[in-house]
Amino acid sequence: MQEGRIVKALSGFYYVETEDQLYTCKSRGVFRNKKISPLVGDFVELDVTASDEGYITHVKPRKNELVRPPVANVTQGMIVSSVVQPNFSSFLTDRFITLLEYKQMKPVLLITKIDLANESELKKIKDITAYYEAIGYSVFLMQPKREAISIIRNKLDSEVTVLAGQSGAGKSTLLNHLAPSLNLQTKEISTSLGRGKHTTRHVELFSVAKGLVADTPGFSSLEFPDLKPEELSSCFIEFETYKQQCKFRGCLHYKEPNCKVKDAVDKELIAEFRYKNYITFLEEILNRKPRY
Ligand code: ZN
């Protein structure tokens, strides 16, 4: 028996990387009965049947999984946003951050197209990114590009990374900069709100620097289908210190009195734009039609 990680799935075959080699595997029927379908990123056990072939016999419990693209055990998401063309949107950024936090992936913010921004646009982006840094996120302004790329390569060390972000912000370009030798055939997936396109394209994890990177941008859908109202505030990490002191247990920091999160917004300890985005997401979740 060997152990490894699925790095690619294609036409019913799984490509499993073990410590020393790559095996082409099929999965045993037992998964179908248990309704477990192996995913790229899964840690598995395999029975080796030939020098480079085998059968997957067991899928280990997952830390998390994405649906589109279908990939498991992702540890971080790099959110690529441009300052202009298209304009930086804290609303979209917070949506990506929320989705990442909910799936327990570490958000990293990458800001592109700095050179196309004017002075006031630059000042604005610096203020916003300073806030994200202050609450604990890594932010990289992609300038000068070569230096930024080498810093980002270091950030990939020991991680399984997906790229996320608005289309047109430069995800594909960035992937190709990170791994020029791979000539990745990246495809921008539409991230229009509420309308994730179904893409059946396969996913592959590539070794870049000392980590693995998915060749397809993550989060084609930006909806929050599973998120419960009371779970949302944990995705806004700077609320943590205040929400323990809210008067009501289960406070949604919405219309409740004596809410310490709202107090912190009034005292400008929490940025107003973040709180507004929180409320927009919360109302979206509260107004969601129940699914049967
Ligand atoms: Zn509260």
PDB file of C-alpha atoms and ligand atoms in Angstrom:
ATOM      1  CA  MET A   1       0.000   0.000   0.000  1.00  0.00           C
ATOM      2  CA  GLN A   2       1.173   3.494  -0.886  1.00  0.00           C
ATOM      3  CA  GLU A   3      -0.045   6.967  -0.003  1.00  0.00           C
ATOM      4  CA  GLY A   4      -0.189  10.003  -2.190  1.00  0.00           C
ATOM      5  CA  ARG A   5      -2.159  12.949  -3.469  1.00  0.00           C
ATOM      6  CA  ILE A   6      -4.332  13.174  -6.578  1.00  0.00           C
ATOM      7  CA  VAL A   7      -2.886  15.932  -8.732  1.00  0.00           C
ATOM      8  CA  LYS A   8      -4.998  15.431 -11.843  1.00  0.00           C
ATOM      9  CA  ALA A   9      -8.238  13.716 -12.873  1.00  0.00           C
ATOM     10  CA  LEU A  10      -9.045  13.010 -16.486  1.00  0.00           C
ATOM     11  CA  SER A  11     -11.439  10.630 -18.273  1.00  0.00           C
ATOM     12  CA  GLY A  12     -11.907   8.347 -15.273  1.00  0.00           C
ATOM     13  CA  PHE A  13      -8.215   8.174 -14.404  1.00  0.00           C
ATOM     14  CA  TYR A  14      -6.616   9.722 -11.362  1.00  0.00           C
ATOM     15  CA  TYR A  15      -2.990  10.737 -11.367  1.00  0.00           C
ATOM     16  CA  VAL A  16      -1.600  10.160  -7.902  1.00  0.00           C
ATOM     17  CA  GLU A  17       1.713  11.601  -6.819  1.00  0.00           C
ATOM     18  CA  THR A  18       3.490   9.672  -4.087  1.00  0.00           C
ATOM     19  CA  GLU A  19       6.782  10.607  -2.494  1.00  0.00           C
ATOM     20  CA  ASP A  20       8.779   9.228  -5.391  1.00  0.00           C
ATOM     21  CA  GLN A  21       6.577   8.843  -8.454  1.00  0.00           C
ATOM     22  CA  LEU A  22       3.340   9.386 -10.334  1.00  0.00           C
ATOM     23  CA  TYR A  23       0.785   6.571 -10.643  1.00  0.00           C
ATOM     24  CA  THR A  24      -2.120   6.381 -13.066  1.00  0.00           C
ATOM     25  CA  CYS A  25      -5.018   5.022 -11.056  1.00  0.00           C
ATOM     26  CA  LYS A  26      -8.614   3.934 -11.234  1.00  0.00           C
ATOM     27  CA  SER A  27     -10.778   4.034  -8.177  1.00  0.00           C
ATOM     28  CA  ARG A  28     -12.405   0.943  -6.730  1.00  0.00           C
ATOM     29  CA  GLY A  29     -16.183   0.696  -6.998  1.00  0.00           C
ATOM     30  CA  VAL A  30     -16.451   0.917  -3.236  1.00  0.00           C
ATOM     31  CA  PHE A  31     -16.454   4.731  -3.472  1.00  0.00           C
ATOM     32  CA  ARG A  32     -19.539   4.775  -5.626  1.00  0.00           C
ATOM     33  CA  ASN A  33     -21.450   2.916  -2.925  1.00  0.00           C
ATOM     34  CA  LYS A  34     -20.295   5.382  -0.300  1.00  0.00           C
ATOM     35  CA  LYS A  35     -21.031   8.316  -2.601  1.00  0.00           C
ATOM     36  CA  ILE A  36     -17.434   9.458  -2.344  1.00  0.00           C
ATOM     37  CA  SER A  37     -15.942  10.587  -5.569  1.00  0.00           C
ATOM     38  CA  PRO A  38     -12.194  11.193  -5.415  1.00  0.00           C
ATOM     39  CA  LEU A  39     -11.194  14.785  -6.106  1.00  0.00           C
ATOM     40  CA  VAL A  40      -8.021  16.424  -7.249  1.00  0.00           C
ATOM     41  CA  GLY A  41      -6.199  17.401  -4.062  1.00  0.00           C
ATOM     42  CA  ASP A  42      -7.382  14.343  -2.125  1.00  0.00           C
ATOM     43  CA  PHE A  43      -4.937  12.375  -0.016  1.00  0.00           C
ATOM     44  CA  VAL A  44      -5.436   8.718  -0.889  1.00  0.00           C
ATOM     45  CA  GLU A  45      -4.186   5.221  -0.298  1.00  0.00           C
ATOM     46  CA  LEU A  46      -3.477   3.077  -3.332  1.00  0.00           C
ATOM     47  CA  ASP A  47      -2.696  -0.485  -4.272  1.00  0.00           C
ATOM     48  CA  VAL A  48       0.065  -0.551  -6.842  1.00  0.00           C
ATOM     49  CA  THR A  49      -0.655  -3.079  -9.628  1.00  0.00           C
ATOM     50  CA  ALA A  50       2.099  -2.264 -12.111  1.00  0.00           C
ATOM     51  CA  SER A  51       5.217  -0.126 -12.137  1.00  0.00           C
ATOM     52  CA  ASP A  52       3.201   3.046 -12.641  1.00  0.00           C
ATOM     53  CA  GLU A  53      -0.402   1.939 -12.204  1.00  0.00           C
ATOM     54  CA  GLY A  54      -2.682   1.279  -9.294  1.00  0.00           C
ATOM     55  CA  TYR A  55      -6.080   1.423  -7.659  1.00  0.00           C
ATOM     56  CA  ILE A  56      -7.223   4.016  -5.171  1.00  0.00           C
ATOM     57  CA  THR A  57      -8.512   2.126  -2.144  1.00  0.00           C
ATOM     58  CA  HIS A  58      -9.182   4.900   0.352  1.00  0.00           C
ATOM     59  CA  VAL A  59      -9.811   8.643   0.337  1.00  0.00           C
ATOM     60  CA  LYS A  60      -8.707  10.400   3.516  1.00  0.00           C
ATOM     61  CA  PRO A  61     -10.990  12.943   5.187  1.00  0.00           C
ATOM     62  CA  ARG A  62     -10.923  16.341   3.491  1.00  0.00           C
ATOM     63  CA  LYS A  63     -10.133  19.656   5.094  1.00  0.00           C
ATOM     64  CA  ASN A  64     -12.384  21.372   2.567  1.00  0.00           C
ATOM     65  CA  GLU A  65     -13.605  21.097  -0.986  1.00  0.00           C
ATOM     66  CA  LEU A  66     -14.563  23.427  -3.776  1.00  0.00           C
ATOM     67  CA  VAL A  67     -17.291  22.544  -6.217  1.00  0.00           C
ATOM     68  CA  ARG A  68     -16.189  24.600  -9.168  1.00  0.00           C
ATOM     69  CA  PRO A  69     -13.441  23.827  -9.817  1.00  0.00           C
ATOM     70  CA  PRO A  70     -13.706  20.430  -8.084  1.00  0.00           C
ATOM     71  CA  VAL A  71     -10.643  20.371  -5.850  1.00  0.00           C
ATOM     72  CA  ALA A  72     -10.074  19.343  -2.238  1.00  0.00           C
ATOM     73  CA  ASN A  73      -7.717  20.353   0.564  1.00  0.00           C
ATOM     74  CA  VAL A  74      -6.961  23.835  -0.717  1.00  0.00           C
ATOM     75  CA  THR A  75      -5.052  25.837   1.880  1.00  0.00           C
ATOM     76  CA  GLN A  76      -5.027  29.325   0.421  1.00  0.00           C
ATOM     77  CA  GLY A  77      -6.677  31.564  -2.122  1.00  0.00           C
ATOM     78  CA  MET A  78      -4.887  34.393  -3.837  1.00  0.00           C
ATOM     79  CA  ILE A  79      -7.401  37.080  -4.671  1.00  0.00           C
ATOM     80  CA  VAL A  80      -6.210  38.999  -7.710  1.00  0.00           C
ATOM     81  CA  SER A  81      -7.720  42.480  -8.017  1.00  0.00           C
ATOM     82  CA  SER A  82      -6.764  45.362 -10.260  1.00  0.00           C
ATOM     83  CA  VAL A  83      -6.752  48.968  -9.076  1.00  0.00           C
ATOM     84  CA  VAL A  84      -8.411  50.023 -12.335  1.00  0.00           C
ATOM     85  CA  GLN A  85      -9.723  48.330 -15.489  1.00  0.00           C
ATOM     86  CA  PRO A  86     -11.787  46.947 -13.865  1.00  0.00           C
ATOM     87  CA  ASN A  87     -11.902  49.211 -10.787  1.00  0.00           C
ATOM     88  CA  PHE A  88     -11.036  47.709  -7.426  1.00  0.00           C
ATOM     89  CA  SER A  89     -14.154  46.553  -5.629  1.00  0.00           C
ATOM     90  CA  SER A  90     -14.077  46.013  -1.878  1.00  0.00           C
ATOM     91  CA  PHE A  91     -17.494  44.388  -2.274  1.00  0.00           C
ATOM     92  CA  LEU A  92     -16.123  41.651  -4.541  1.00  0.00           C
ATOM     93  CA  THR A  93     -12.947  41.354  -2.497  1.00  0.00           C
ATOM     94  CA  ASP A  94     -14.976  40.794   0.662  1.00  0.00           C
ATOM     95  CA  ARG A  95     -17.087  38.202  -1.138  1.00  0.00           C
ATOM     96  CA  PHE A  96     -13.972  36.242  -2.050  1.00  0.00           C
ATOM     97  CA  ILE A  97     -12.575  36.660   1.468  1.00  0.00           C
ATOM     98  CA  THR A  98     -15.858  35.425   2.958  1.00  0.00           C
ATOM     99  CA  LEU A  99     -15.905  32.352   0.707  1.00  0.00           C
ATOM    100  CA  LEU A 100     -12.279  31.596   1.552  1.00  0.00           C
ATOM    101  CA  GLU A 101     -12.716  32.089   5.297  1.00  0.00           C
ATOM    102  CA  TYR A 102     -15.815  29.901   5.242  1.00  0.00           C
ATOM    103  CA  LYS A 103     -13.849  27.096   3.571  1.00  0.00           C
ATOM    104  CA  GLN A 104     -10.944  27.680   5.965  1.00  0.00           C
ATOM    105  CA  MET A 105      -8.530  28.825   3.302  1.00  0.00           C
ATOM    106  CA  LYS A 106      -6.097  31.644   3.893  1.00  0.00           C
ATOM    107  CA  PRO A 107      -6.821  34.738   1.787  1.00  0.00           C
ATOM    108  CA  VAL A 108      -3.875  36.566   0.191  1.00  0.00           C
ATOM    109  CA  LEU A 109      -4.561  39.798  -1.675  1.00  0.00           C
ATOM    110  CA  LEU A 110      -2.693  40.648  -4.863  1.00  0.00           C
ATOM    111  CA  ILE A 111      -3.246  44.060  -6.396  1.00  0.00           C
ATOM    112  CA  THR A 112      -2.455  44.475 -10.103  1.00  0.00           C
ATOM    113  CA  LYS A 113      -2.344  47.317 -12.651  1.00  0.00           C
ATOM    114  CA  ILE A 114      -0.813  49.763 -10.156  1.00  0.00           C
ATOM    115  CA  ASP A 115       0.947  51.513 -13.034  1.00  0.00           C
ATOM    116  CA  LEU A 116      -2.381  52.383 -14.683  1.00  0.00           C
ATOM    117  CA  ALA A 117      -3.775  54.159 -11.612  1.00  0.00           C
ATOM    118  CA  ASN A 118      -3.693  57.917 -10.978  1.00  0.00           C
ATOM    119  CA  GLU A 119      -2.697  59.485  -7.684  1.00  0.00           C
ATOM    120  CA  SER A 120      -6.108  59.534  -6.047  1.00  0.00           C
ATOM    121  CA  GLU A 121      -6.835  55.962  -7.123  1.00  0.00           C
ATOM    122  CA  LEU A 122      -3.489  54.935  -5.654  1.00  0.00           C
ATOM    123  CA  LYS A 123      -4.171  56.685  -2.366  1.00  0.00           C
ATOM    124  CA  LYS A 124      -7.551  55.007  -2.115  1.00  0.00           C
ATOM    125  CA  ILE A 125      -6.162  51.538  -2.767  1.00  0.00           C
ATOM    126  CA  LYS A 126      -3.357  52.095  -0.257  1.00  0.00           C
ATOM    127  CA  ASP A 127      -5.847  53.081   2.451  1.00  0.00           C
ATOM    128  CA  ILE A 128      -8.014  50.048   1.796  1.00  0.00           C
ATOM    129  CA  THR A 129      -5.142  47.580   1.594  1.00  0.00           C
ATOM    130  CA  ALA A 130      -3.604  49.057   4.767  1.00  0.00           C
ATOM    131  CA  TYR A 131      -6.822  48.123   6.536  1.00  0.00           C
ATOM    132  CA  TYR A 132      -6.752  44.553   5.217  1.00  0.00           C
ATOM    133  CA  GLU A 133      -3.140  44.281   6.355  1.00  0.00           C
ATOM    134  CA  ALA A 134      -3.987  45.681   9.772  1.00  0.00           C
ATOM    135  CA  ILE A 135      -6.618  42.991  10.359  1.00  0.00           C
ATOM    136  CA  GLY A 136      -4.127  40.289   9.447  1.00  0.00           C
ATOM    137  CA  TYR A 137      -4.146  39.602   5.722  1.00  0.00           C
ATOM    138  CA  SER A 138      -1.109  39.521   3.430  1.00  0.00           C
ATOM    139  CA  VAL A 139      -1.369  42.123   0.682  1.00  0.00           C
ATOM    140  CA  PHE A 140       0.993  42.483  -2.244  1.00  0.00           C
ATOM    141  CA  LEU A 141       1.029  45.420  -4.611  1.00  0.00           C
ATOM    142  CA  MET A 142       2.341  43.918  -7.813  1.00  0.00           C
ATOM    143  CA  GLN A 143       4.999  46.486  -8.483  1.00  0.00           C
ATOM    144  CA  PRO A 144       7.700  46.136  -9.505  1.00  0.00           C
ATOM    145  CA  LYS A 145       6.375  42.967 -11.047  1.00  0.00           C
ATOM    146  CA  ARG A 146       9.514  40.849 -10.940  1.00  0.00           C
ATOM    147  CA  GLU A 147      10.036  41.450  -7.239  1.00  0.00           C
ATOM    148  CA  ALA A 148       6.381  40.760  -6.499  1.00  0.00           C
ATOM    149  CA  ILE A 149       6.457  37.479  -8.408  1.00  0.00           C
ATOM    150  CA  SER A 150       9.380  36.228  -6.352  1.00  0.00           C
ATOM    151  CA  ILE A 151       7.630  37.185  -3.092  1.00  0.00           C
ATOM    152  CA  ILE A 152       4.499  35.380  -4.244  1.00  0.00           C
ATOM    153  CA  ARG A 153       6.477  32.283  -5.182  1.00  0.00           C
ATOM    154  CA  ASN A 154       7.671  32.201  -1.570  1.00  0.00           C
ATOM    155  CA  LYS A 155       4.056  32.435  -0.413  1.00  0.00           C
ATOM    156  CA  LEU A 156       3.281  29.211  -2.321  1.00  0.00           C
ATOM    157  CA  ASP A 157       5.673  27.198  -0.177  1.00  0.00           C
ATOM    158  CA  SER A 158       3.893  24.132   1.293  1.00  0.00           C
ATOM    159  CA  GLU A 159       0.472  25.441   0.252  1.00  0.00           C
ATOM    160  CA  VAL A 160      -2.216  24.315  -2.167  1.00  0.00           C
ATOM    161  CA  THR A 161      -3.298  27.526  -3.813  1.00  0.00           C
ATOM    162  CA  VAL A 162      -6.188  28.576  -5.999  1.00  0.00           C
ATOM    163  CA  LEU A 163      -6.357  31.940  -7.669  1.00  0.00           C
ATOM    164  CA  ALA A 164      -9.547  33.936  -7.437  1.00  0.00           C
ATOM    165  CA  GLY A 165     -10.651  37.362  -8.521  1.00  0.00           C
ATOM    166  CA  GLN A 166     -12.608  39.440 -10.944  1.00  0.00           C
ATOM    167  CA  SER A 167     -12.169  38.537 -14.597  1.00  0.00           C
ATOM    168  CA  GLY A 168      -9.809  40.915 -16.311  1.00  0.00           C
ATOM    169  CA  ALA A 169      -7.777  41.490 -13.151  1.00  0.00           C
ATOM    170  CA  GLY A 170      -4.937  39.338 -14.457  1.00  0.00           C
ATOM    171  CA  LYS A 171      -5.275  35.855 -12.968  1.00  0.00           C
ATOM    172  CA  SER A 172      -4.122  34.065 -16.111  1.00  0.00           C
ATOM    173  CA  THR A 173      -1.231  36.428 -16.630  1.00  0.00           C
ATOM    174  CA  LEU A 174      -0.173  35.899 -13.055  1.00  0.00           C
ATOM    175  CA  LEU A 175      -0.349  32.111 -13.330  1.00  0.00           C
ATOM    176  CA  ASN A 176       1.825  32.238 -16.409  1.00  0.00           C
ATOM    177  CA  HIS A 177       4.322  34.516 -14.651  1.00  0.00           C
ATOM    178  CA  LEU A 178       4.455  32.148 -11.705  1.00  0.00           C
ATOM    179  CA  ALA A 179       5.091  29.106 -13.851  1.00  0.00           C
ATOM    180  CA  PRO A 180       6.317  30.200 -17.282  1.00  0.00           C
ATOM    181  CA  SER A 181       7.612  26.746 -18.161  1.00  0.00           C
ATOM    182  CA  LEU A 182       4.197  25.142 -17.817  1.00  0.00           C
ATOM    183  CA  ASN A 183       2.494  27.359 -20.377  1.00  0.00           C
ATOM    184  CA  LEU A 184      -0.781  26.868 -18.546  1.00  0.00           C
ATOM    185  CA  GLN A 185      -3.890  26.941 -20.614  1.00  0.00           C
ATOM    186  CA  THR A 186      -5.804  29.048 -18.212  1.00  0.00           C
ATOM    187  CA  LYS A 187      -9.323  29.986 -18.955  1.00  0.00           C
ATOM    188  CA  GLU A 188     -11.032  32.893 -17.313  1.00  0.00           C
ATOM    189  CA  ILE A 189     -14.263  31.758 -15.762  1.00  0.00           C
ATOM    190  CA  SER A 190     -17.031  34.250 -15.619  1.00  0.00           C
ATOM    191  CA  THR A 191     -17.513  35.496 -12.085  1.00  0.00           C
ATOM    192  CA  SER A 192     -20.685  37.396 -12.765  1.00  0.00           C
ATOM    193  CA  LEU A 193     -22.712  37.403  -9.604  1.00  0.00           C
ATOM    194  CA  GLY A 194     -25.184  34.632  -9.120  1.00  0.00           C
ATOM    195  CA  ARG A 195     -24.455  32.940 -12.358  1.00  0.00           C
ATOM    196  CA  GLY A 196     -21.567  30.554 -12.021  1.00  0.00           C
ATOM    197  CA  LYS A 197     -21.034  28.896 -15.345  1.00  0.00           C
ATOM    198  CA  HIS A 198     -20.818  25.152 -15.365  1.00  0.00           C
ATOM    199  CA  THR A 199     -17.420  24.252 -16.632  1.00  0.00           C
ATOM    200  CA  THR A 200     -16.619  20.593 -16.948  1.00  0.00           C
ATOM    201  CA  ARG A 201     -12.988  21.292 -17.634  1.00  0.00           C
ATOM    202  CA  HIS A 202     -10.606  19.110 -15.639  1.00  0.00           C
ATOM    203  CA  VAL A 203      -8.453  20.542 -12.858  1.00  0.00           C
ATOM    204  CA  GLU A 204      -4.813  19.939 -12.358  1.00  0.00           C
ATOM    205  CA  LEU A 205      -2.471  20.850  -9.532  1.00  0.00           C
ATOM    206  CA  PHE A 206       0.932  22.016 -10.687  1.00  0.00           C
ATOM    207  CA  SER A 207       4.100  22.189  -8.680  1.00  0.00           C
ATOM    208  CA  VAL A 208       5.191  25.802  -8.586  1.00  0.00           C
ATOM    209  CA  ALA A 209       8.078  26.859  -6.367  1.00  0.00           C
ATOM    210  CA  LYS A 210       7.568  24.534  -3.378  1.00  0.00           C
ATOM    211  CA  GLY A 211       3.791  24.353  -3.503  1.00  0.00           C
ATOM    212  CA  LEU A 212       0.862  23.262  -5.650  1.00  0.00           C
ATOM    213  CA  VAL A 213      -1.286  25.622  -7.674  1.00  0.00           C
ATOM    214  CA  ALA A 214      -4.614  24.820  -9.371  1.00  0.00           C
ATOM    215  CA  ASP A 215      -4.531  25.639 -13.054  1.00  0.00           C
ATOM    216  CA  THR A 216      -8.105  26.927 -12.968  1.00  0.00           C
ATOM    217  CA  PRO A 217      -9.234  29.984 -11.040  1.00  0.00           C
ATOM    218  CA  GLY A 218     -11.442  29.095  -8.083  1.00  0.00           C
ATOM    219  CA  PHE A 219     -14.896  30.343  -7.139  1.00  0.00           C
ATOM    220  CA  SER A 220     -16.703  30.646 -10.419  1.00  0.00           C
ATOM    221  CA  SER A 221     -19.823  31.160  -8.348  1.00  0.00           C
ATOM    222  CA  LEU A 222     -19.875  33.883  -5.723  1.00  0.00           C
ATOM    223  CA  GLU A 223     -23.031  32.835  -3.968  1.00  0.00           C
ATOM    224  CA  PHE A 224     -23.194  31.714  -0.355  1.00  0.00           C
ATOM    225  CA  PRO A 225     -25.493  28.711  -0.681  1.00  0.00           C
ATOM    226  CA  ASP A 226     -24.501  26.923   2.547  1.00  0.00           C
ATOM    227  CA  LEU A 227     -23.568  29.786   4.791  1.00  0.00           C
ATOM    228  CA  LYS A 228     -25.883  30.279   7.768  1.00  0.00           C
ATOM    229  CA  PRO A 229     -26.602  33.814   9.049  1.00  0.00           C
ATOM    230  CA  GLU A 230     -24.876  33.099  12.374  1.00  0.00           C
ATOM    231  CA  GLU A 231     -21.763  31.803  10.594  1.00  0.00           C
ATOM    232  CA  LEU A 232     -21.161  34.911   8.515  1.00  0.00           C
ATOM    233  CA  SER A 233     -19.516  37.061  11.179  1.00  0.00           C
ATOM    234  CA  SER A 234     -16.711  34.503  11.655  1.00  0.00           C
ATOM    235  CA  CYS A 235     -15.725  35.249   8.054  1.00  0.00           C
ATOM    236  CA  PHE A 236     -15.083  38.871   9.067  1.00  0.00           C
ATOM    237  CA  ILE A 237     -12.073  38.207  11.235  1.00  0.00           C
ATOM    238  CA  GLU A 238     -11.796  41.636  12.842  1.00  0.00           C
ATOM    239  CA  PHE A 239     -15.295  41.264  14.372  1.00  0.00           C
ATOM    240  CA  GLU A 240     -13.942  38.509  16.597  1.00  0.00           C
ATOM    241  CA  THR A 241     -12.576  40.686  19.410  1.00  0.00           C
ATOM    242  CA  TYR A 242     -15.825  42.657  19.748  1.00  0.00           C
ATOM    243  CA  LYS A 243     -18.566  40.136  19.192  1.00  0.00           C
ATOM    244  CA  GLN A 244     -17.863  38.222  22.386  1.00  0.00           C
ATOM    245  CA  GLN A 245     -19.184  41.217  24.306  1.00  0.00           C
ATOM    246  CA  CYS A 246     -22.444  41.699  22.422  1.00  0.00           C
ATOM    247  CA  LYS A 247     -25.381  41.670  24.792  1.00  0.00           C
ATOM    248  CA  PHE A 248     -27.283  38.928  23.020  1.00  0.00           C
ATOM    249  CA  ARG A 249     -25.946  35.492  22.386  1.00  0.00           C
ATOM    250  CA  GLY A 250     -26.213  34.785  18.688  1.00  0.00           C
ATOM    251  CA  CYS A 251     -26.158  38.520  17.925  1.00  0.00           C
ATOM    252  CA  LEU A 252     -26.072  39.025  14.156  1.00  0.00           C
ATOM    253  CA  HIS A 253     -24.748  42.590  14.637  1.00  0.00           C
ATOM    254  CA  TYR A 254     -27.713  43.771  12.650  1.00  0.00           C
ATOM    255  CA  LYS A 255     -30.711  45.271  14.413  1.00  0.00           C
ATOM    256  CA  GLU A 256     -29.916  44.080  17.914  1.00  0.00           C
ATOM    257  CA  PRO A 257     -29.325  46.633  20.689  1.00  0.00           C
ATOM    258  CA  ASN A 258     -26.059  46.782  22.665  1.00  0.00           C
ATOM    259  CA  CYS A 259     -24.025  45.320  19.855  1.00  0.00           C
ATOM    260  CA  LYS A 260     -20.291  45.770  20.362  1.00  0.00           C
ATOM    261  CA  VAL A 261     -19.546  45.191  16.687  1.00  0.00           C
ATOM    262  CA  LYS A 262     -21.743  48.148  15.753  1.00  0.00           C
ATOM    263  CA  ASP A 263     -20.080  50.170  18.527  1.00  0.00           C
ATOM    264  CA  ALA A 264     -16.702  49.348  17.037  1.00  0.00           C
ATOM    265  CA  VAL A 265     -17.902  50.565  13.624  1.00  0.00           C
ATOM    266  CA  ASP A 266     -19.077  53.841  15.210  1.00  0.00           C
ATOM    267  CA  LYS A 267     -15.679  54.242  16.878  1.00  0.00           C
ATOM    268  CA  GLU A 268     -13.992  53.501  13.516  1.00  0.00           C
ATOM    269  CA  LEU A 269     -12.243  50.470  14.938  1.00  0.00           C
ATOM    270  CA  ILE A 270     -13.946  48.409  12.245  1.00  0.00           C
ATOM    271  CA  ALA A 271     -14.021  49.943   8.753  1.00  0.00           C
ATOM    272  CA  GLU A 272     -17.445  51.068   7.672  1.00  0.00           C
ATOM    273  CA  PHE A 273     -17.081  49.530   4.204  1.00  0.00           C
ATOM    274  CA  ARG A 274     -16.504  46.126   5.750  1.00  0.00           C
ATOM    275  CA  TYR A 275     -19.527  46.404   7.977  1.00  0.00           C
ATOM    276  CA  LYS A 276     -21.662  47.517   5.007  1.00  0.00           C
ATOM    277  CA  ASN A 277     -20.504  44.530   2.989  1.00  0.00           C
ATOM    278  CA  TYR A 278     -21.252  42.300   5.958  1.00  0.00           C
ATOM    279  CA  ILE A 279     -24.812  43.637   6.161  1.00  0.00           C
ATOM    280  CA  THR A 280     -25.344  43.220   2.410  1.00  0.00           C
ATOM    281  CA  PHE A 281     -24.209  39.582   2.602  1.00  0.00           C
ATOM    282  CA  LEU A 282     -26.250  38.991   5.748  1.00  0.00           C
ATOM    283  CA  GLU A 283     -29.433  40.323   4.146  1.00  0.00           C
ATOM    284  CA  GLU A 284     -28.743  38.213   1.093  1.00  0.00           C
ATOM    285  CA  ILE A 285     -28.475  35.107   3.288  1.00  0.00           C
ATOM    286  CA  LEU A 286     -31.525  36.030   5.397  1.00  0.00           C
ATOM    287  CA  ASN A 287     -33.608  36.614   2.282  1.00  0.00           C
ATOM    288  CA  ARG A 288     -32.488  33.459   0.573  1.00  0.00           C
ATOM    289  CA  LYS A 289     -35.341  31.241  -0.382  1.00  0.00           C
ATOM    290  CA  PRO A 290     -35.305  27.966   1.537  1.00  0.00           C
ATOM    291  CA  ARG A 291     -34.223  25.006  -0.565  1.00  0.00           C
ATOM    292  CA  TYR A 292     -36.101  21.764  -0.441  1.00  0.00           C
TER     293      TYR A 292
HETATM  294 ZN    ZN B   1     -23.411  42.176  17.864  1.00  0.00          ZN
END
